[in-house]
Short mmCIF file of C-alpha atoms in Angstrom, two decimals:
data_model
loop_
_atom_site.label_atom_id
_atom_site.label_comp_id
_atom_site.label_asym_id
_atom_site.label_seq_id
_atom_site.Cartn_x
_atom_site.Cartn_y
_atom_site.Cartn_z
CA MET A 1 0.00 0.00 0.00
CA ALA A 2 1.07 3.59 -0.63
CA SER A 3 0.88 6.25 2.08
CA PHE A 4 1.24 9.97 2.74
CA GLU A 5 2.13 11.95 5.84
CA TYR A 6 -0.80 13.43 7.75
CA ARG A 7 -0.79 15.19 11.12
CA GLY A 8 2.33 13.43 12.33
CA GLY A 9 1.19 10.01 11.14
CA ARG A 10 0.56 8.33 7.81
CA ILE A 11 -2.60 7.50 5.88
CA PHE A 12 -2.34 4.29 3.87
CA TYR A 13 -4.26 3.63 0.68
CA GLU A 14 -4.37 1.47 -2.42
CA GLU A 15 -4.51 3.04 -5.88
CA MET A 16 -5.06 1.33 -9.21
CA GLY A 17 -6.26 2.13 -12.72
CA SER A 18 -6.63 5.42 -14.55
CA GLY A 19 -9.37 7.80 -15.60
CA ILE A 20 -11.89 9.53 -13.35
CA PRO A 21 -10.60 9.36 -9.75
CA LEU A 22 -13.02 7.37 -7.57
CA VAL A 23 -12.47 7.36 -3.79
CA PHE A 24 -14.19 4.72 -1.66
CA ILE A 25 -14.93 5.61 1.99
CA HIS A 26 -15.50 2.76 4.43
CA PRO A 27 -17.76 2.62 7.52
CA PRO A 28 -16.54 2.33 11.13
CA GLY A 29 -14.00 -0.40 11.75
CA MET A 30 -14.09 -2.08 8.37
CA GLY A 31 -11.28 -0.35 6.53
CA SER A 32 -10.62 -0.53 2.81
CA ALA A 33 -10.91 -4.35 2.72
CA VAL A 34 -14.69 -4.03 2.47
CA PHE A 35 -14.19 -2.70 -1.10
CA GLU A 36 -12.15 -5.63 -2.38
CA CYS A 37 -14.88 -6.46 -4.92
CA GLN A 38 -14.73 -2.93 -6.36
CA LYS A 39 -11.12 -3.29 -7.51
CA PRO A 40 -12.26 -4.47 -10.98
CA LEU A 41 -13.60 -0.93 -11.53
CA SER A 42 -9.95 0.06 -12.00
CA GLY A 43 -10.44 -1.09 -15.58
CA TRP A 44 -12.41 2.14 -16.10
CA PHE A 45 -11.52 4.48 -13.23
CA ARG A 46 -8.62 5.53 -11.02
CA VAL A 47 -9.75 3.61 -7.95
CA ILE A 48 -8.47 4.87 -4.57
CA LEU A 49 -9.10 2.87 -1.40
CA PRO A 50 -7.92 4.64 1.79
CA ASP A 51 -7.83 3.32 5.32
CA LEU A 52 -9.06 6.26 7.38
CA SER A 53 -6.83 7.09 10.34
CA GLY A 54 -7.23 4.54 13.11
CA HIS A 55 -8.37 1.90 10.61
CA GLY A 56 -6.52 -0.86 8.80
CA ARG A 57 -2.89 0.03 8.29
CA SER A 58 -3.37 3.74 9.06
CA PRO A 59 -2.36 4.68 12.62
CA VAL A 60 -4.31 7.09 14.79
CA CYS A 61 -3.62 10.60 13.46
CA GLN A 62 -6.36 12.42 15.38
CA THR A 63 -7.36 11.24 18.86
CA ASN A 64 -10.79 12.88 18.72
CA ILE A 65 -12.18 12.02 15.32
CA SER A 66 -15.15 13.69 13.64
CA ILE A 67 -17.02 13.36 10.36
CA GLY A 68 -15.59 16.72 9.29
CA GLY A 69 -12.10 15.64 10.30
CA TYR A 70 -12.35 12.55 8.14
CA ALA A 71 -13.65 14.66 5.23
CA ASN A 72 -10.48 16.72 5.62
CA GLU A 73 -8.44 13.50 5.43
CA ILE A 74 -10.02 12.74 2.05
CA ALA A 75 -9.12 16.23 0.85
CA ALA A 76 -5.54 15.72 2.07
CA LEU A 77 -5.41 12.38 0.25
CA LEU A 78 -6.41 14.08 -3.00
CA ASP A 79 -3.83 16.81 -2.37
CA SER A 80 -1.12 14.19 -1.92
CA LEU A 81 -2.08 12.64 -5.26
CA LYS A 82 -2.38 16.06 -6.96
CA ILE A 83 -6.03 15.37 -7.78
CA GLU A 84 -8.26 18.43 -8.08
CA ARG A 85 -11.62 16.65 -8.41
CA ALA A 86 -12.83 13.14 -7.71
CA ALA A 87 -15.98 11.10 -7.42
CA VAL A 88 -16.53 9.90 -3.86
CA LEU A 89 -18.46 6.82 -2.76
CA GLY A 90 -19.36 6.25 0.87
CA TYR A 91 -20.72 2.97 2.19
CA SER A 92 -23.11 3.05 5.16
CA ALA A 93 -21.71 5.53 7.74
CA GLY A 94 -18.84 6.16 5.35
CA GLY A 95 -21.47 8.03 3.35
CA LEU A 96 -21.61 10.69 6.07
CA ILE A 97 -17.96 11.48 5.34
CA ALA A 98 -18.64 11.48 1.60
CA GLN A 99 -21.52 13.93 2.08
CA GLU A 100 -19.47 16.18 4.36
CA PHE A 101 -16.64 16.17 1.83
CA ALA A 102 -19.02 17.16 -0.98
CA LEU A 103 -20.52 19.93 1.17
CA THR A 104 -17.21 21.28 2.50
CA TYR A 105 -15.31 20.98 -0.79
CA PRO A 106 -18.01 21.36 -3.47
CA GLU A 107 -15.48 22.28 -6.14
CA ARG A 108 -13.65 18.98 -5.56
CA ALA A 109 -16.59 16.56 -5.68
CA ALA A 110 -17.23 15.45 -9.25
CA ALA A 111 -19.96 13.04 -8.16
CA LEU A 112 -21.36 11.64 -4.91
CA ILE A 113 -22.49 8.04 -4.49
CA LEU A 114 -24.08 6.81 -1.26
CA ALA A 115 -24.38 3.05 -0.77
CA SER A 116 -26.84 2.25 2.03
CA GLY A 117 -26.41 5.86 3.10
CA TYR A 118 -28.33 8.35 5.21
CA PRO A 119 -28.15 12.08 6.09
CA GLU A 120 -28.81 11.46 9.79
CA VAL A 121 -29.98 8.76 12.19
CA GLN A 122 -33.73 9.28 12.31
CA SER A 123 -35.49 6.17 13.63
CA ALA A 124 -35.28 4.56 17.06
CA ALA A 125 -34.24 1.25 15.48
CA PHE A 126 -31.36 2.89 13.62
CA LYS A 127 -30.27 4.70 16.79
CA TYR A 128 -30.28 1.39 18.65
CA GLU A 129 -28.17 -0.20 15.92
CA HIS A 130 -25.49 2.46 16.41
CA LEU A 131 -25.64 2.16 20.20
CA ALA A 132 -25.37 -1.62 19.95
CA GLY A 133 -22.30 -1.25 17.75
CA MET A 134 -20.73 1.08 20.31
CA TYR A 135 -21.42 -1.37 23.13
CA MET A 136 -20.09 -4.35 21.19
CA ILE A 137 -16.84 -2.73 20.05
CA LYS A 138 -16.18 -1.49 23.59
CA HIS A 139 -16.98 -4.73 25.42
CA HIS A 140 -17.01 -7.57 22.88
CA PRO A 141 -14.87 -6.81 19.81
CA ASP A 142 -14.04 -10.52 19.64
CA ILE A 143 -17.73 -11.16 18.85
CA LEU A 144 -18.47 -8.09 16.72
CA ILE A 145 -15.60 -8.55 14.26
CA PRO A 146 -16.48 -12.09 13.10
CA LEU A 147 -20.18 -11.15 13.03
CA LEU A 148 -19.50 -8.22 10.69
CA ALA A 149 -17.25 -10.33 8.50
CA ALA A 150 -19.83 -13.11 8.25
CA SER A 151 -22.65 -10.65 7.49
CA HIS A 152 -20.74 -9.36 4.46
CA THR A 153 -19.82 -12.55 2.63
CA ARG A 154 -20.19 -16.33 2.56
CA ASP A 155 -16.69 -16.67 1.14
CA HIS A 156 -14.64 -17.97 4.06
CA ALA A 157 -11.33 -16.69 2.71
CA TYR A 158 -12.76 -13.20 2.23
CA ARG A 159 -14.33 -13.35 5.71
CA ALA A 160 -10.89 -14.06 7.13
CA ARG A 161 -9.36 -11.12 5.24
CA LEU A 162 -12.12 -8.77 6.43
CA ALA A 163 -11.72 -9.91 10.03
CA GLU A 164 -7.94 -9.58 9.88
CA HIS A 165 -8.26 -6.04 8.53
CA MET A 166 -10.82 -5.08 11.19
CA GLU A 167 -8.54 -6.41 13.93
CA LEU A 168 -6.06 -3.70 12.92
CA ALA A 169 -8.52 -0.90 13.72
CA ASP A 170 -8.07 1.14 16.89
CA LYS A 171 -11.08 0.17 19.00
CA GLN A 172 -11.42 3.60 20.62
CA ILE A 173 -11.49 5.29 17.20
CA TRP A 174 -14.02 2.70 16.03
CA PHE A 175 -16.21 3.54 19.06
CA GLN A 176 -15.89 7.28 18.38
CA PHE A 177 -16.77 6.83 14.70
CA TYR A 178 -20.03 5.09 15.69
CA GLY A 179 -20.78 7.92 18.12
CA GLN A 180 -20.03 10.66 15.61
CA SER A 181 -22.24 8.90 13.05
CA LEU A 182 -25.09 8.68 15.56
CA HIS A 183 -25.11 12.44 16.18
CA TYR A 184 -24.24 13.76 12.72
CA SER A 185 -26.82 15.43 10.48
CA CYS A 186 -26.56 17.17 7.14
CA THR A 187 -30.28 17.06 6.32
CA ASP A 188 -30.64 20.84 6.46
CA ARG A 189 -27.68 21.26 4.08
CA LEU A 190 -28.64 18.69 1.44
CA LYS A 191 -30.01 21.43 -0.80
CA GLU A 192 -26.46 22.86 -0.92
CA LEU A 193 -25.01 19.77 -2.61
CA LYS A 194 -23.66 20.61 -6.05
CA ALA A 195 -22.35 17.21 -7.16
CA PRO A 196 -24.55 14.74 -9.05
CA LEU A 197 -25.94 12.34 -6.42
CA LEU A 198 -26.68 8.62 -6.70
CA LEU A 199 -28.37 6.68 -3.89
CA MET A 200 -28.00 2.88 -3.82
CA TYR A 201 -29.86 0.52 -1.48
CA GLY A 202 -30.75 -3.12 -1.12
CA SER A 203 -34.43 -3.98 -1.39
CA ARG A 204 -34.25 -5.70 2.02
CA ASP A 205 -32.52 -2.81 3.80
CA PHE A 206 -34.68 -0.62 6.07
CA ALA A 207 -32.24 2.20 5.27
CA ASN A 208 -33.83 2.50 1.82
CA GLN A 209 -36.53 4.60 3.50
CA HIS A 210 -33.98 7.41 3.31
CA ILE A 211 -34.62 7.75 -0.44
CA ARG A 212 -37.71 9.79 0.45
CA SER A 213 -35.71 11.94 2.86
CA TYR A 214 -33.19 12.84 0.17
CA LYS A 215 -35.76 13.48 -2.54
CA LYS A 216 -37.54 16.00 -0.31
CA HIS A 217 -34.43 18.17 -0.44
CA ILE A 218 -32.51 17.47 -3.64
CA ASP A 219 -32.77 16.03 -7.13
CA CYS A 220 -30.94 12.72 -7.28
CA GLN A 221 -30.84 9.33 -8.93
CA SER A 222 -31.58 6.15 -7.01
CA ALA A 223 -31.12 2.43 -7.56
CA VAL A 224 -32.55 -0.42 -5.48
CA ILE A 225 -30.80 -3.76 -5.89
CA LYS A 226 -32.99 -6.82 -5.31
CA LYS A 227 -32.46 -9.69 -2.88
CA VAL A 228 -29.93 -7.96 -0.63
CA ALA A 229 -30.04 -5.92 2.57
CA HIS A 230 -27.26 -3.53 3.59
CA GLN A 231 -24.07 -5.13 2.28
CA LEU A 232 -24.15 -4.02 -1.36
CA PRO A 233 -20.38 -3.80 -2.06
CA THR A 234 -19.77 -7.43 -1.09
CA LYS A 235 -23.00 -9.37 -1.57
CA LYS A 236 -24.24 -7.88 -4.86
CA TRP A 237 -21.01 -6.45 -6.18
CA HIS A 238 -21.66 -7.27 -9.85
CA ALA A 239 -24.85 -5.18 -9.97
CA PHE A 240 -23.34 -2.59 -7.63
CA ASN A 241 -20.34 -2.05 -9.88
CA GLN A 242 -22.49 -1.87 -13.01
CA VAL A 243 -24.67 0.90 -11.55
CA ILE A 244 -21.54 2.84 -10.57
CA LEU A 245 -20.17 2.51 -14.10
CA GLY A 246 -23.32 3.80 -15.73
CA PHE A 247 -23.74 6.71 -13.33
CA LEU A 248 -20.17 7.97 -13.50
CA PHE A 249 -19.90 7.72 -17.26
CA SER A 250 -23.13 9.71 -17.53
CA GLU A 251 -22.74 12.26 -14.74
CA ALA A 252 -19.14 12.74 -13.55
CA LYS A 253 -17.31 15.68 -15.08
CA ILE A 254 -13.64 16.19 -14.24
#
């Protein structure tokens, strides 16, 4: 993996392919390994897979993390690669960082893709899911990590790689990321988004209710992939990648 210096530490990332830069932003704990099935997109795009600080191979660079702080990390990553504009894709809570990046750096976001994303935690069930994640990573990471790996794939070798990558994450940063995600909201700023927006959900994911929330505030495209819940990048990666291809070729302007 390549890396660049950031706030006294280093941010590690993988980079492959050429064309429109496409940055993938992972959710709490998972690191870049969750996007292994998106590497084939490097046949069309310049795929960039960072481990946010405190995740994967990237050490803790900021002891009190925030969604805005992670958005700044993405900007610093682009600076290190001398990239002016990029498409950004955030998966689950990683989508909060993608949205914050597009809002804070509108001139740098060529397109915004949210996979199983949301602008804020709205329902009691979704709040409980975040609180449960915080409890489990604090008290039972040995249970949470294999559960997350198993929920993302039936491939035992890939499960092992996901779990190994998650083991590298700083558990306090993981806990903070859940907490920051729970309390973040950009709903009132959605109308300020300038980048073309694509929403992607699984038909079995209760998070797809957020399509209505977004469309109240902003024009956007949406795609619902059948026979899958939350884990689009790993469980339905063929369809997921095809939708990304079509959207970026149509909408992304560098």
